[in-house]
Tab-separated table of C-alpha atoms in Angstrom:
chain	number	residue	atom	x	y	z
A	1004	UNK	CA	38.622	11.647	-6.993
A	1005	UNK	CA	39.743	8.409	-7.586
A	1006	UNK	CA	40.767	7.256	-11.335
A	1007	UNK	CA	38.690	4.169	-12.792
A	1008	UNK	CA	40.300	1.082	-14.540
A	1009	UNK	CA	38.628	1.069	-17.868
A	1010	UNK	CA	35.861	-1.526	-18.515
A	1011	UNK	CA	35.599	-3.281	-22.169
A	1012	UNK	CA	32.606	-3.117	-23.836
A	1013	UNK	CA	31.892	-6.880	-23.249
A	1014	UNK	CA	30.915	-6.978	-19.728
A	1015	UNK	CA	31.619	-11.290	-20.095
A	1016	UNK	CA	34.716	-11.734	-18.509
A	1017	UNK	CA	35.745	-8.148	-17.261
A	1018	UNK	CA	36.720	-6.512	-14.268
A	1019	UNK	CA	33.888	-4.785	-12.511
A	1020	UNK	CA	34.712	-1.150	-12.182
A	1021	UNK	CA	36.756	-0.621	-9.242
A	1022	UNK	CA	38.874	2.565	-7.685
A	1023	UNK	CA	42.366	2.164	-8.202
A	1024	UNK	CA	43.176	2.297	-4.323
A	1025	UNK	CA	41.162	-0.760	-4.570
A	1026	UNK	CA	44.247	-2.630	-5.065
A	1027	UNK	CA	45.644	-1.776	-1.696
A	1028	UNK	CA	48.678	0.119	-3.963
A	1029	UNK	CA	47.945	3.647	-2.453
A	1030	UNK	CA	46.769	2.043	0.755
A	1031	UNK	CA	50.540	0.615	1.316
A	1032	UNK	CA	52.037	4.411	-0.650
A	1033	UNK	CA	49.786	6.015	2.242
A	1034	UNK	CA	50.779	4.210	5.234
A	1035	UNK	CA	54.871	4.150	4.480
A	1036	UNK	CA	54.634	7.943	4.352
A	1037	UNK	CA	52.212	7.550	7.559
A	1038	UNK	CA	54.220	8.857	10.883
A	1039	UNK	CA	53.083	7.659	14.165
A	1040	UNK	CA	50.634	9.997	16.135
A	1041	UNK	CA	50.776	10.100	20.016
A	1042	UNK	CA	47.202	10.214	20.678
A	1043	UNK	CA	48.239	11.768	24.598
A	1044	UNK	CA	51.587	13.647	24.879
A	1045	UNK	CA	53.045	12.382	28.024
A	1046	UNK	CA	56.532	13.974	27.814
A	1047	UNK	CA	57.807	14.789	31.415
A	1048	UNK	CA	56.936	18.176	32.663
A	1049	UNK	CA	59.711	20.927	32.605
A	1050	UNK	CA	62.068	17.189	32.340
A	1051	UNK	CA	62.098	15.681	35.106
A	1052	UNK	CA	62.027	12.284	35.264
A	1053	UNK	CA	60.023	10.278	37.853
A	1054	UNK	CA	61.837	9.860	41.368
A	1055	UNK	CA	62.820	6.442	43.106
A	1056	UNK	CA	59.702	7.156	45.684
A	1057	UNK	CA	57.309	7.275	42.798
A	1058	UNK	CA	59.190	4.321	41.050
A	1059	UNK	CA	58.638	2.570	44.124
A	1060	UNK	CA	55.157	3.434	44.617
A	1061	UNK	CA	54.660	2.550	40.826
A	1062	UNK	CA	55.892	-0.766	41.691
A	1063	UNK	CA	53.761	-1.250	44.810
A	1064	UNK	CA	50.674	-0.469	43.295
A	1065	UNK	CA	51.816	-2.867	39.831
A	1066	UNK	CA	49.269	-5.933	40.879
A	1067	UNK	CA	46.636	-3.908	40.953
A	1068	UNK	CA	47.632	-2.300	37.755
A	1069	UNK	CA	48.200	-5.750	35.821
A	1070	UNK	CA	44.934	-7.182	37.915
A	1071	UNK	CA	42.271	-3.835	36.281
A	1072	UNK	CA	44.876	-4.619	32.825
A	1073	UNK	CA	43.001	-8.399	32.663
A	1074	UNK	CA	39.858	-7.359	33.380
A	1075	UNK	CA	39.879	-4.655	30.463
A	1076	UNK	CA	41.013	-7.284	28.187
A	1077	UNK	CA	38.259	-9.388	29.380
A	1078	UNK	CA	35.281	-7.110	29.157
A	1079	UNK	CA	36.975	-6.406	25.658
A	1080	UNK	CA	36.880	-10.017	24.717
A	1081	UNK	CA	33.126	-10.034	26.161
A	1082	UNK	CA	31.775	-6.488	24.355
A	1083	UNK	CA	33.468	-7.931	21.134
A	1084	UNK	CA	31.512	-11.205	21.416
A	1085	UNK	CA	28.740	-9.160	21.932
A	1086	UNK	CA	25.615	-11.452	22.200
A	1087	UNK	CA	27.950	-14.585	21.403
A	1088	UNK	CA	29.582	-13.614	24.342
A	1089	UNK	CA	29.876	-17.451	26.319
A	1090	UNK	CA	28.914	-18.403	29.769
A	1091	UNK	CA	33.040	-18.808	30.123
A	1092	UNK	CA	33.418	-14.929	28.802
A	1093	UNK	CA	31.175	-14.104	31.310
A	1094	UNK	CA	33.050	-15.954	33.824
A	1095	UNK	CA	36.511	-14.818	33.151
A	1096	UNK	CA	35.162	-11.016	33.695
A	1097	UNK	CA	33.908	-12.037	37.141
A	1098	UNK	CA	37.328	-13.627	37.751
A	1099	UNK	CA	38.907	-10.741	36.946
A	1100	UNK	CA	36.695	-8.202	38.635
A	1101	UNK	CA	37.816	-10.388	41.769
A	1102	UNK	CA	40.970	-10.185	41.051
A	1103	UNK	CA	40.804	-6.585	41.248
A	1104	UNK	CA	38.992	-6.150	44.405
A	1105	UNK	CA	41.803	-8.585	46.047
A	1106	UNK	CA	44.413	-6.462	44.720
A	1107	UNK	CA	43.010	-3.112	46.067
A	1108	UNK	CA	42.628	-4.934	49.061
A	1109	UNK	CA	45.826	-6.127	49.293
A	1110	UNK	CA	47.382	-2.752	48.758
A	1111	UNK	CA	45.078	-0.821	51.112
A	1112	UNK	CA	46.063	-3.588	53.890
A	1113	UNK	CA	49.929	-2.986	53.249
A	1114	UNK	CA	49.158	0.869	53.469
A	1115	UNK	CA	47.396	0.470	56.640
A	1116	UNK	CA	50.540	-2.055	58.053
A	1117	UNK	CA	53.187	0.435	56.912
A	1118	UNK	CA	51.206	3.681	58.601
A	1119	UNK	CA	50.919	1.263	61.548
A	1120	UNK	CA	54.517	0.254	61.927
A	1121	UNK	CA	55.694	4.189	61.256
C-alpha cells in the first residue's frame, strides 16, 4: 500500500493527498532496477549462425521487407489518428500498400528470371 503525505488541517493552501510514487521517485527507483525483457527469444538454434545463402536471400528479399516496414508505420500513424486520421494519412497507406505489391512483384519476377536462366 502506498504511504500518504500528511495533509494539515487547513485544507487553504495544502497539498491534496497524493501517493508518494506520485512524485515519479519510486517510478525512476523501479525502472533503474528494471532489466530488459525479450518479449521472443530468438537465440540461434543448437548455435548456428545463419549461412551466406540465407544472408543472401535475406538481402534479396530486404525491399520488400523495408517496403511492408513503411506501410506498418503508416497504418500505425493512421489507427493512432483514429477518426482524425487525414485524407493525406489515408493516402500515404495506399502508397505504401503499393509499394508493397511492387516489391513482391519485383522479387517474384527475379525468382522467375533466375529459375529461367538455371
Amino acid at each position: 500500500m502506498a504511504s500518504l503525505t500528511s495533509v494539515p488541517d487547513d485544507p487553504g493552501d495544502a497539498p491534496a493527498v497524493a501517493p508518494a510514487e506520485a512524485s515519479g521517485v519510486a517510478l525512476i527507483h523501479l525502472m533503474r532496477e528494471a532489466q530488459p525483457v525479450a518479449m521472443i527469444h530468438l537465440s540461434p538454434v543448437g548455435g548456428e549462425e545463419p549461412t551466406a545463402a540465407e544472408l543472401a536471400t535475406i538481402e534479396q528479399e530486404w525491399p520488400l521487407i523495408a517496403a511492408e516496414l513503411d506501410l506498418l508505420e503508416a497504418e500505425i500513424s493512421c489507427i493512432t489518428a483514429g477518426p482524425a486520421a487525414s485524407v493525406l494519412d489515408r493516402r500515404r497507406v495506399r502508397r505504401a500498400q503499393r509499394r508493397v505489391l511492387a516489391a513482391g512483384r519485383e522479387l517474384v519476377a527475379d525468382e522467375f528470371a533466375t529459375d529461367g536462366a538455371a
